Amino acid sequence: MAAEQGRLSATHVLEYPYRRSVGPIMGQFFTGLRDRRIAGVRTGDGSVVVPPVEYDPVTGAAVSELVDVGPLGVVTTWAWVTTPRPKHPLTRPFAWALIKLDGADTGMLHAVDVGSAEKMKTGLRVKPRWRDERVGDIRDIACFEPEGS
Amino acid sequence: MSESTKPVTAIKAPVHLEFSYTAGRASTRFLHGMAEGKILGQRCPECGKVYVPPRGSCTICAVPTEAEVEVTGKGTVTTFCIVRIPSDSLSIDPPFTCAHILLDGADLPFFALIQECPFDEVRMGMRVEAVWVPKEELGPTFESIKYFRPIDEPDAAFESYKEHL
Amino acid sequence: MRDVAIVSFAQAKNVRRELDANEVEMVMPVVREAVEQSGIPRREIDFTCSGSCDYLAGQPFSFVSALDAVGAWPPISESHVEMDGAWALYEAWVKIQIGDIDSALIYAFGKASMGDLPDVLTLQLDPYYMAPLSPDSVSLAALQARAYLETSGHSERDLAVIAARSRKDAKTNPAAQLTGDFDPERLLGDPYLVSPLRKHDCPPISDGAAAIVLAAGDLARKVSKRPAWIRGIDHRIEAHGLGNRDLAKSLSTAEAGRRAGVGDGNVDVAELHAPFTHQELILRDALGLANDVRVNPSGGPLAGNPMMVAGLARFGEAARLLMDGQASRAVAHATSGPCLQQNMVAVLEGE
């Protein structure tokens, strides 16, 4: 323990190796990511929710119809990270964004690697940059990048 | 190219958090006492109960406890358990006995290891004393006390500790 | 419906790091002050309910050790929420409505300084889709801020004005952590933290504690000359996924406000749990507050934001204004979850 002017302090590390079962709906989504496909789920009013939820957000009814969306999408809002934190998806400055993929009615959160804040805007069309080794995890998409890249 | 064609059924979601604790006023006093080979408690100004280790408050009166009381390392076993389940985190091999020890002058027992005694001879009422680490190893930690061992005194009468079970 | 009032409020000074006192030592003086102020002897308070978060402490059941601060022997009737203490207040309010109890001690505490708060808050997010990316609370607030600024006609300057006003008003609040006179124009010259938010748009990280005593009807009238009556209270929650919500509008606040009866009378003052500057504007819109309503005369969360406490403190600050006769009808608001996901609104009236 460190003692400083009588004060005593100690560090404590809390670690849990959680492994979370994903169920049939999210399971299909993550399996799709591994195959470089992004899917949403069609809800009762016909809208497509991405990433998929197991139950209709409005009625609570179980949903089951998965629909492929994207791969391109549009940024609906964004925020520029000047100094990434250690656990952030990128180590250089990047944008967080809600991205509404083509065919989806809701945005999904991810990072956008676009170089500088000046190049970032609401309405920017982006596409996923896939990781070479994919396991069925949201990070199989390393980040999104502008459509033309 | 993915190697598996089996559907994904789970994701890895490990959690890692780091904390830095400071001991709080009462615990800090207690731990500094440990570093000096002393056992310090605090007395409640209203009901007079002595808390060892002290927590800064009387749990019954809900008032701060500030008056410091030093107690000796002698006490009575009020209850005990024999640990038999092995675990990687144990530093000694089971079976061994841990006990609630009510130090003379304290009103609250605390949990400690019993050694220098066959594990199955520990009993309620047994009189024990603290065994400290060598002087040069004393530090602001509960581990300044290695364990408690029986002493050559008659067992305490049940009446003397029955309110502290 | 039974009449329920706040009859006392106490809070610890918000600090960046409380290094000397542990949680018990931090909570005890606050609880004692609230109980003494209430005029109800501790043993006659029927129920105790607290709000705190194990993840801030890094220990499961961390709230149990804090019971030493309230005297839980002989056994007391007690409950706890892993949420802001405002929800502990709500639970007690419900118990009073049912008729089980006539009085309650509510307390809340949080020592965010012990851990890395952004990392801790990431764990409240969707564990499948969001938490693995580790977006911190400022980043998420910034997403909402841009969505709001791009659709509302408000500007970053409007946010800087709120930041400056809050820290200036906080100068009169002895519990506030961040106080001072700031010039909005100079604030706008600072670099972004996570655009469009700058440091001044964000709350400080705070350690703190607060306590409130609730009393019903005749008991409240007996112990207090001017109880702060809770005339209406409600809370609503939105969908978990950020993309499933309209981040620029707080529909849950609007609904809770309607049900609490905000629009039923004139509002003198509102204490809003808006940790980020843009959220004050979103909440004002949602509650339909007129321009002349004074918001956060205490300085609000921008002056001190102890996790799990700041919402309860809004209730306490609003109640105090009524108990002191400085206002007659107030709105108190508390929030939980990223980007104003869950919101509680109460209408308080003075005697």
XYZ file of C-alpha atoms in Angstrom:
665
model
C 0.000 0.000 0.000
C 1.149 3.561 -0.572
C 1.286 5.844 2.441
C 1.320 9.579 1.821
C 0.824 12.025 4.674
C -0.830 9.200 6.582
C -3.333 8.488 3.808
C -3.443 4.858 2.719
C -4.473 3.738 -0.737
C -4.604 0.448 -2.572
C -5.464 -0.503 -6.121
C -8.055 -3.094 -7.012
C -8.638 -4.708 -10.395
C -12.048 -6.112 -11.165
C -12.125 -8.544 -14.057
C -14.873 -10.787 -15.371
C -14.377 -13.078 -18.385
C -18.021 -12.880 -19.479
C -19.208 -14.962 -22.415
C -22.713 -13.957 -23.412
C -25.068 -16.246 -25.313
C -26.755 -14.277 -28.089
C -29.972 -16.115 -28.850
C -31.458 -16.815 -32.285
C -32.014 -13.255 -33.555
C -28.728 -11.662 -32.537
C -27.041 -14.955 -33.389
C -28.097 -14.545 -37.010
C -26.843 -10.958 -37.000
C -23.428 -11.895 -35.655
C -23.147 -14.912 -37.943
C -23.879 -12.510 -40.786
C -21.133 -10.126 -39.645
C -18.660 -12.955 -39.782
C -19.703 -13.374 -43.422
C -19.534 -9.608 -44.029
C -23.301 -9.169 -44.103
C -25.307 -6.761 -41.984
C -28.902 -7.622 -41.144
C -31.809 -5.899 -39.488
C -35.131 -7.167 -38.309
C -38.535 -6.174 -39.715
C -40.993 -5.044 -37.058
C -44.768 -4.929 -36.964
C -45.124 -1.561 -38.689
C -42.809 -2.631 -41.501
C -39.780 -0.685 -40.308
C -36.384 -2.359 -40.209
C -34.444 -2.083 -36.947
C -30.650 -2.308 -37.094
C -28.990 -3.780 -35.175
C -31.800 -6.273 -34.635
C -33.874 -6.496 -31.491
C -35.689 -9.646 -30.408
C -39.010 -7.944 -29.731
C -40.869 -5.157 -31.462
C -39.951 -1.927 -29.636
C -43.516 -0.635 -29.919
C -45.777 -3.679 -29.517
C -43.472 -6.111 -27.710
C -44.319 -8.892 -30.173
C -41.554 -11.350 -31.052
C -39.868 -10.557 -34.349
C -38.320 -13.088 -36.659
C -37.841 -11.744 -40.168
C -34.203 -10.801 -40.746
C -33.495 -8.503 -43.680
C -30.116 -7.702 -45.230
C -29.266 -3.989 -45.142
C -26.424 -1.834 -46.414
C -23.551 -2.244 -46.855
C -23.670 1.468 -47.557
C -25.310 3.838 -45.158
C -25.678 7.483 -44.211
C -24.412 9.305 -41.101
C -27.352 10.784 -39.181
C -25.294 12.348 -36.373
C -21.643 12.258 -35.384
C -19.096 13.426 -32.813
C -15.362 13.950 -33.322
C -12.966 12.331 -30.867
C -9.816 14.424 -30.723
C -8.001 12.207 -28.237
C -9.082 8.551 -28.376
C -9.282 6.676 -25.094
C -7.443 3.338 -24.759
C -10.585 1.224 -25.269
C -11.875 3.176 -28.271
C -12.001 1.343 -31.637
C -9.333 3.542 -33.232
C -6.082 4.993 -31.928
C -6.099 8.076 -34.182
C -8.773 10.820 -34.072
C -12.065 9.524 -35.427
C -15.805 10.118 -35.422
C -18.487 8.273 -33.556
C -21.619 8.131 -35.668
C -25.118 6.797 -35.847
C -25.278 5.219 -39.282
C -28.543 4.434 -41.002
C -27.704 1.686 -43.440
C -29.566 1.546 -46.740
C -32.788 -0.342 -46.088
C -32.769 0.340 -42.353
C -35.015 2.705 -40.436
C -32.775 3.076 -37.384
C -29.138 4.035 -36.923
C -26.426 1.826 -35.528
C -23.489 3.138 -33.542
C -19.997 2.721 -34.851
C -16.749 4.568 -35.547
C -15.960 6.371 -38.787
C -12.361 6.735 -39.948
C -12.337 9.793 -42.157
C -9.061 11.542 -41.376
C -10.216 14.869 -40.021
C -13.283 16.505 -38.543
C -13.517 18.801 -41.554
C -14.273 15.797 -43.751
C -17.069 14.585 -41.474
C -20.701 15.627 -41.858
C -24.253 14.542 -41.254
C -25.363 12.955 -44.504
C -21.945 11.455 -45.340
C -22.315 8.111 -47.136
C -20.151 5.420 -45.572
C -19.365 1.743 -45.962
C -18.026 -0.830 -43.489
C -14.332 -1.661 -43.311
C -14.231 -5.344 -42.382
C -11.602 -6.901 -40.153
C -9.574 -9.634 -41.883
C -10.232 -12.136 -39.084
C -13.891 -12.128 -38.136
C -15.463 -14.033 -35.253
C -19.081 -12.864 -35.100
C -18.790 -9.688 -33.015
C -19.719 -6.033 -33.620
C -15.989 -5.374 -33.991
C -15.865 -7.575 -37.096
C -16.579 -4.180 -38.582
C -13.331 -2.411 -37.706
C -15.014 0.898 -38.480
C -16.855 2.658 -41.283
C -15.172 4.786 -43.950
C -16.394 7.209 -46.627
C -18.090 5.589 -49.600
C -15.374 6.486 -52.059
C -12.399 5.144 -50.080
C -12.377 -15.845 -44.902
C -14.062 -17.258 -41.812
C -13.044 -20.707 -40.698
C -16.268 -21.675 -39.014
C -19.610 -22.201 -40.649
C -21.421 -22.905 -37.407
C -23.893 -20.211 -36.313
C -22.577 -17.749 -33.743
C -24.089 -18.535 -30.373
C -22.100 -16.331 -28.026
C -19.802 -13.325 -27.854
C -16.892 -12.693 -25.543
C -17.619 -9.644 -23.404
C -14.852 -9.362 -20.805
C -14.974 -6.624 -18.199
C -11.866 -4.969 -16.801
C -12.106 -2.092 -14.338
C -9.410 -0.568 -12.158
C -10.034 1.169 -8.859
C -7.972 3.052 -6.347
C -9.356 2.975 -2.831
C -8.396 5.156 0.089
C -8.965 3.644 3.476
C -11.267 6.148 5.151
C -10.453 7.847 8.436
C -11.276 5.007 10.834
C -9.605 2.278 8.791
C -6.551 4.466 8.259
C -6.099 4.834 12.034
C -6.549 1.099 12.487
C -4.074 0.188 9.748
C -1.428 2.598 11.055
C -1.938 0.905 14.404
C -1.279 -2.456 12.763
C 2.027 -1.087 11.463
C 2.979 -0.365 15.068
C 1.878 -3.743 16.371
C -1.213 -2.253 18.019
C -4.887 -3.159 17.702
C -6.981 0.014 17.744
C -10.732 0.248 18.073
C -13.205 3.088 18.482
C -15.838 3.585 21.178
C -19.337 4.873 20.548
C -20.006 8.005 22.625
C -23.636 7.011 23.131
C -23.789 3.286 23.831
C -20.121 2.753 24.729
C -19.607 -0.182 22.369
C -16.055 -0.674 21.151
C -15.655 -1.531 17.475
C -12.588 -3.478 16.363
C -11.782 -2.909 13.528
C -13.418 0.506 13.669
C -15.648 1.769 10.853
C -16.068 5.355 11.911
C -19.662 4.840 12.989
C -21.703 2.996 15.567
C -24.029 0.761 13.655
C -26.700 0.984 16.336
C -26.613 4.645 17.275
C -25.680 5.977 13.804
C -23.190 8.425 15.298
C -19.513 8.882 14.516
C -17.119 6.936 16.710
C -13.952 8.865 17.404
C -12.646 7.884 20.840
C -9.745 5.538 20.223
C -9.307 2.433 22.346
C -6.334 0.104 22.209
C -7.063 -3.548 22.894
C -4.640 -6.401 23.506
C -4.418 -9.274 21.110
C -6.135 -11.637 23.576
C -9.663 -12.767 22.943
C -12.304 -15.462 22.875
C -13.554 -17.629 20.014
C -17.301 -17.013 19.752
C -17.902 -19.281 16.774
C -15.794 -20.999 14.162
C -15.852 -22.993 10.947
C -13.631 -25.667 9.524
C -12.715 -24.931 5.915
C -12.458 -28.106 3.852
C -13.072 -26.907 0.307
C -9.806 -26.458 -1.598
C -9.263 -23.390 -3.732
C -6.407 -21.914 -5.736
C -6.706 -18.694 -3.779
C -5.991 -20.300 -0.410
C -2.484 -19.866 0.955
C -2.778 -22.823 3.331
C -4.151 -26.289 2.668
C -7.519 -27.343 4.056
C -8.717 -28.472 6.445
C -8.118 -25.428 8.633
C -10.213 -23.439 11.054
C -11.321 -19.824 10.941
C -13.073 -18.201 13.837
C -14.939 -15.167 15.054
C -12.717 -13.688 17.727
C -13.986 -11.253 20.315
C -10.943 -9.417 21.607
C -10.959 -8.506 25.297
C -12.490 -5.035 25.510
C -14.162 -5.138 22.092
C -17.875 -5.563 21.422
C -17.712 -6.921 17.912
C -15.945 -10.138 16.879
C -14.012 -10.345 13.648
C -12.971 -13.161 11.354
C -9.455 -14.612 11.611
C -7.418 -17.754 11.041
C -6.562 -20.137 13.899
C -3.244 -21.973 13.771
C -0.927 -23.843 16.158
C -3.921 -25.933 17.146
C -5.357 -29.108 15.608
C -8.158 -27.836 13.386
C -10.755 -29.993 15.106
C -9.907 -28.846 18.637
C -11.041 -25.265 18.133
C -14.134 -24.618 20.257
C -16.458 -21.817 21.295
C -15.045 -20.092 24.335
C -11.453 -20.994 23.506
C -9.030 -18.303 24.588
C -6.588 -17.129 21.913
C -3.956 -14.500 21.234
C -2.704 -12.745 18.118
C 0.551 -13.888 16.564
C 2.214 -11.001 14.774
C 4.678 -11.040 11.905
C 8.272 -10.167 12.828
C 8.690 -6.487 13.778
C 10.484 -5.588 10.569
C 7.582 -6.949 8.528
C 4.851 -4.946 10.265
C 2.883 -2.774 7.868
C -0.423 -0.905 7.534
C -2.286 -4.127 6.802
C -4.420 -6.693 8.599
C -1.762 -9.193 7.562
C 0.512 -7.814 10.278
C -1.312 -10.381 12.368
C -0.461 -13.807 10.943
C -3.128 -15.715 12.844
C -4.454 -16.439 16.334
C -3.317 -19.328 18.503
C -4.720 -20.857 21.676
C -3.349 -19.674 25.016
C -3.168 -21.458 28.299
C -6.262 -19.995 29.948
C -9.497 -21.711 30.904
C -12.250 -21.375 28.292
C -14.375 -18.284 28.678
C -17.806 -18.861 30.176
C -20.646 -18.852 27.657
C -22.274 -16.003 29.606
C -19.297 -13.807 28.789
C -19.790 -13.923 25.030
C -23.375 -15.096 24.420
C -24.469 -11.539 23.459
C -21.827 -11.464 20.733
C -22.803 -14.503 18.696
C -53.679 10.197 -3.286
C -51.942 11.031 -0.031
C -50.132 14.326 0.342
C -46.378 13.706 0.536
C -43.769 16.350 1.182
C -40.034 16.787 1.334
C -39.355 18.131 4.828
C -35.571 18.259 4.813
C -32.539 18.091 2.533
C -28.803 17.911 3.196
C -25.830 17.264 0.966
C -22.072 16.902 1.214
C -19.837 19.332 -0.617
C -19.184 17.939 -4.067
C -15.454 17.344 -4.549
C -13.340 15.836 -7.306
C -11.854 13.310 -4.899
C -12.861 12.526 -1.329
C -9.636 10.925 -0.176
C -10.089 10.970 3.582
C -13.619 9.745 4.223
C -14.982 6.413 3.081
C -18.611 6.141 2.026
C -19.914 5.625 5.564
C -17.997 8.654 6.826
C -19.233 10.684 3.832
C -22.896 9.672 4.231
C -23.257 9.854 7.995
C -23.078 13.641 8.534
C -25.444 14.201 5.611
C -27.986 11.709 6.956
C -27.724 13.133 10.463
C -28.314 16.648 9.195
C -31.334 15.643 7.122
C -32.849 13.702 10.018
C -32.264 16.533 12.516
C -33.685 19.109 10.110
C -36.755 16.947 9.549
C -37.822 17.103 13.172
C -38.666 13.408 13.092
C -36.559 11.262 15.478
C -34.513 8.725 13.522
C -36.211 5.727 15.099
C -39.616 7.082 14.126
C -38.758 7.269 10.431
C -40.611 4.288 8.992
C -38.493 3.409 5.993
C -34.989 3.953 4.612
C -34.174 3.791 0.923
C -30.872 4.548 -0.785
C -29.487 4.972 -4.284
C -25.939 4.035 -5.230
C -24.034 1.970 -7.783
C -21.823 -1.061 -7.149
C -19.814 -0.382 -10.290
C -18.633 2.944 -8.915
C -17.324 1.119 -5.862
C -16.048 -1.974 -7.661
C -17.831 -4.196 -5.160
C -21.115 -6.102 -5.267
C -23.583 -5.117 -2.530
C -21.458 -2.090 -1.778
C -24.497 -0.247 -0.476
C -24.753 -2.647 2.465
C -21.651 -1.251 4.128
C -23.152 2.236 3.971
C -25.957 1.092 6.300
C -23.550 1.703 9.169
C -24.235 5.368 8.531
C -27.966 5.063 9.231
C -28.056 2.671 12.168
C -29.526 -0.598 10.936
C -29.651 -2.356 14.322
C -32.216 -3.219 15.641
C -33.336 -4.130 12.110
C -34.956 -1.414 9.987
C -37.265 -1.475 6.984
C -34.902 -0.688 4.157
C -34.532 -0.843 0.405
C -32.021 0.158 -2.206
C -31.934 1.022 -5.889
C -28.934 0.692 -8.167
C -29.849 4.080 -9.533
C -29.839 7.730 -8.710
C -31.353 8.383 -5.302
C -34.304 10.110 -7.005
C -35.620 6.627 -7.761
C -35.164 5.691 -4.103
C -37.333 8.709 -3.333
C -39.913 7.437 -5.818
C -39.991 4.004 -4.162
C -40.577 5.618 -0.787
C -43.275 7.858 -2.273
C -45.072 4.755 -3.591
C -44.849 3.051 -0.188
C -46.383 6.143 1.407
C -49.189 6.162 -1.178
C -49.950 2.518 -0.433
C -50.291 3.476 3.217
C -47.504 1.236 4.513
C -45.523 4.145 5.949
C -45.778 7.837 6.846
C -42.130 8.872 6.610
C -38.929 7.881 4.838
C -35.227 8.660 4.870
C -33.727 8.730 1.394
C -29.996 8.943 0.850
C -27.641 8.626 -2.092
C -23.890 8.519 -2.487
C -21.191 7.939 -5.061
C -17.407 8.109 -5.145
C -16.703 8.146 -8.873
C -13.107 9.156 -8.107
C -12.244 5.597 -7.098
C -12.500 4.279 -10.634
C -12.391 5.478 -14.214
C -15.878 6.899 -14.615
C -16.067 6.795 -18.428
C -15.063 3.104 -18.358
C -17.598 2.370 -15.626
C -20.441 4.100 -17.485
C -19.660 2.162 -20.668
C -20.826 -0.944 -18.869
C -24.422 0.319 -18.730
C -24.609 0.133 -22.510
C -25.962 -2.668 -24.689
C -23.373 -5.399 -24.103
C -23.671 -6.858 -27.600
C -23.780 -3.887 -29.916
C -22.340 -0.920 -28.052
C -20.230 -1.775 -25.007
C -17.578 -3.651 -27.033
C -16.859 -0.404 -28.906
C -16.434 1.404 -25.558
C -18.105 4.734 -26.369
C -17.700 6.950 -23.303
C -20.442 9.118 -21.852
C -19.047 12.343 -23.307
C -18.944 10.822 -26.812
C -22.550 9.679 -26.528
C -23.656 13.051 -25.212
C -21.826 14.675 -28.121
C -23.791 12.564 -30.619
C -26.961 13.840 -29.020
C -25.655 17.407 -28.901
C -24.987 17.493 -32.631
C -28.349 15.905 -33.417
C -29.983 18.633 -31.333
C -27.952 21.585 -32.607
C -28.501 20.587 -36.237
C -32.275 20.468 -35.834
C -33.169 23.027 -33.177
C -31.635 26.233 -34.427
C -29.579 26.522 -31.222
C -25.859 27.146 -31.373
C -22.702 26.232 -29.507
C -22.816 29.763 -28.132
C -26.162 28.984 -26.482
C -24.449 26.053 -24.768
C -21.554 28.221 -23.569
C -24.065 30.668 -22.077
C -25.618 27.834 -20.068
C -22.183 26.688 -18.911
C -21.254 30.183 -17.761
C -24.601 30.869 -16.067
C -24.502 27.575 -14.170
C -21.033 28.096 -12.712
C -21.870 31.676 -11.803
C -25.081 30.708 -10.011
C -23.165 27.950 -8.247
C -21.164 30.584 -6.386
C -24.084 30.859 -3.954
C -24.239 27.091 -3.421
C -21.863 25.956 -0.631
C -22.027 22.366 -1.889
C -20.967 23.214 -5.437
C -17.639 22.038 -6.803
C -17.157 24.093 -9.968
C -17.963 27.771 -9.556
C -16.753 31.009 -11.070
C -17.288 33.757 -13.590
C -16.687 32.654 -17.169
C -17.152 34.583 -20.391
C -19.087 32.537 -22.981
C -17.059 34.042 -25.841
C -13.795 32.969 -24.238
C -15.242 29.539 -23.497
C -16.029 29.152 -27.199
C -12.338 29.672 -27.948
C -11.442 26.444 -26.122
C -10.820 23.310 -28.208
C -13.482 20.633 -28.508
C -13.343 17.706 -26.120
C -15.563 15.547 -28.323
C -17.189 17.838 -30.856
C -19.506 19.609 -30.658
C -18.916 19.513 -26.880
C -16.144 21.376 -25.137
C -14.963 20.812 -21.590
C -17.289 23.497 -20.243
C -20.279 21.688 -21.770
C -19.568 18.672 -19.562
C -20.133 18.098 -15.856
C -17.222 17.708 -13.454
C -16.533 14.284 -11.984
C -17.678 14.446 -8.364
C -17.765 12.499 -5.129
C -20.768 13.323 -2.987
C -23.771 12.324 -0.929
C -27.224 13.707 -0.208
C -30.216 12.881 1.959
C -33.897 13.831 2.021
C -36.670 13.045 4.474
C -40.197 12.545 3.150
C -43.285 12.814 5.315
C -46.966 12.321 4.615
C -49.848 14.706 5.266
C -50.340 15.576 8.906
C -46.877 14.424 9.923
C -45.328 16.799 7.379
C -47.509 19.660 8.658
C -46.552 18.830 12.222
C -42.784 18.857 11.694
C -42.405 21.526 9.037
C -43.751 25.047 8.721
C -43.332 24.895 4.975
C -43.198 21.398 3.571
C -42.399 21.083 -0.142
C -45.389 19.093 -1.364
C -44.922 16.614 -4.190
C -48.056 17.350 -6.235
C -47.195 14.996 -9.057
C -44.402 12.598 -9.886
C -43.822 10.226 -12.779
C -40.972 8.562 -14.647
C -40.715 7.105 -18.158
C -37.996 5.259 -20.035
C -37.107 5.071 -23.716
C -35.680 2.269 -25.853
C -32.205 1.013 -25.126
C -30.665 1.442 -28.567
C -29.535 4.998 -29.291
C -30.553 4.598 -32.927
C -34.091 3.631 -31.874
C -34.673 6.980 -30.180
C -34.989 10.594 -31.246
C -31.954 11.959 -29.432
C -32.915 15.582 -30.086
C -36.191 15.313 -28.179
C -36.749 13.843 -24.766
C -40.100 12.160 -25.315
C -39.894 10.371 -21.976
C -39.401 13.680 -20.157
C -42.358 15.193 -22.018
C -44.580 12.258 -21.061
C -43.420 12.210 -17.441
C -43.920 15.958 -17.256
C -47.454 15.678 -18.625
C -48.364 13.021 -16.110
C -46.741 14.917 -13.258
C -48.837 17.919 -14.179
C -46.106 20.409 -15.101
C -48.447 22.290 -17.389
C -51.194 22.621 -14.756
C -49.795 25.809 -13.319
C -47.092 28.428 -13.432
C -43.539 27.161 -12.915
C -41.250 29.530 -10.979
C -38.118 27.465 -11.065
C -36.852 24.133 -12.394
C -33.965 22.061 -11.107
C -33.057 19.887 -14.078
C -30.630 16.984 -14.007
C -28.858 17.988 -17.222
C -25.220 16.948 -16.893
C -24.457 18.377 -20.362
C -25.335 21.879 -21.489
C -27.357 20.857 -24.555
C -29.498 18.592 -22.391
C -30.831 21.589 -20.480
C -32.272 22.894 -23.746
C -33.701 19.497 -24.693
C -35.367 19.226 -21.281
C -36.738 22.774 -21.408
C -38.316 21.942 -24.764
C -39.722 18.656 -23.470
C -41.230 20.245 -20.368
C -42.555 23.250 -22.252
C -40.918 25.644 -19.816
C -41.453 29.309 -20.561
C -38.385 31.479 -21.143
C -38.736 33.192 -17.781
C -38.476 29.966 -15.773
C -35.262 30.026 -13.769
C -33.291 26.843 -14.375
C -30.775 25.390 -11.912
C -30.205 28.322 -9.569
C -28.081 25.838 -7.567
C -25.698 25.597 -10.504
C -27.081 22.164 -11.363
C -24.981 19.141 -12.400
C -22.622 21.383 -14.379
C -21.388 22.666 -11.007
C -21.248 19.282 -9.291
C -22.356 15.893 -10.581
C -21.922 13.126 -8.012
C -23.154 9.969 -9.722
C -26.295 8.505 -8.174
C -26.774 11.737 -6.201
C -27.230 14.566 -8.674
C -30.850 13.695 -9.475
C -31.853 13.463 -5.813
C -30.008 16.731 -5.239
C -32.241 18.429 -7.851
C -35.264 17.374 -5.802
C -33.565 18.665 -2.681
C -32.578 22.005 -4.206
C -36.054 22.586 -5.611
C -37.610 21.643 -2.271
C -35.274 23.951 -0.394
C -36.396 26.942 -2.467
C -40.001 26.155 -1.598
C -39.243 25.515 2.084
C -37.401 28.851 2.239
C -40.320 30.595 0.579
C -38.231 31.653 -2.433
C -40.571 29.973 -4.889
C -44.071 28.563 -4.832
C -44.126 26.004 -7.655
C -41.104 24.119 -8.889
C -40.208 21.300 -11.244
C -37.569 18.739 -10.241
C -36.105 16.339 -12.773
C -33.735 13.369 -12.592
C -32.252 11.289 -15.381
C -30.622 7.894 -15.798
C -28.951 6.109 -18.698
C -27.068 7.534 -21.689
C -28.435 10.601 -23.500
C -31.454 11.106 -21.212
C -32.786 7.573 -21.657
C -34.938 7.527 -18.510
C -36.449 10.574 -16.868
C -38.352 11.404 -13.719
C -40.290 14.631 -13.317
C -41.955 15.968 -10.205
C -43.995 19.072 -9.532
C -43.387 20.527 -6.081
C -45.424 23.223 -4.390
C -44.786 25.216 -1.281
C -47.209 25.381 1.615
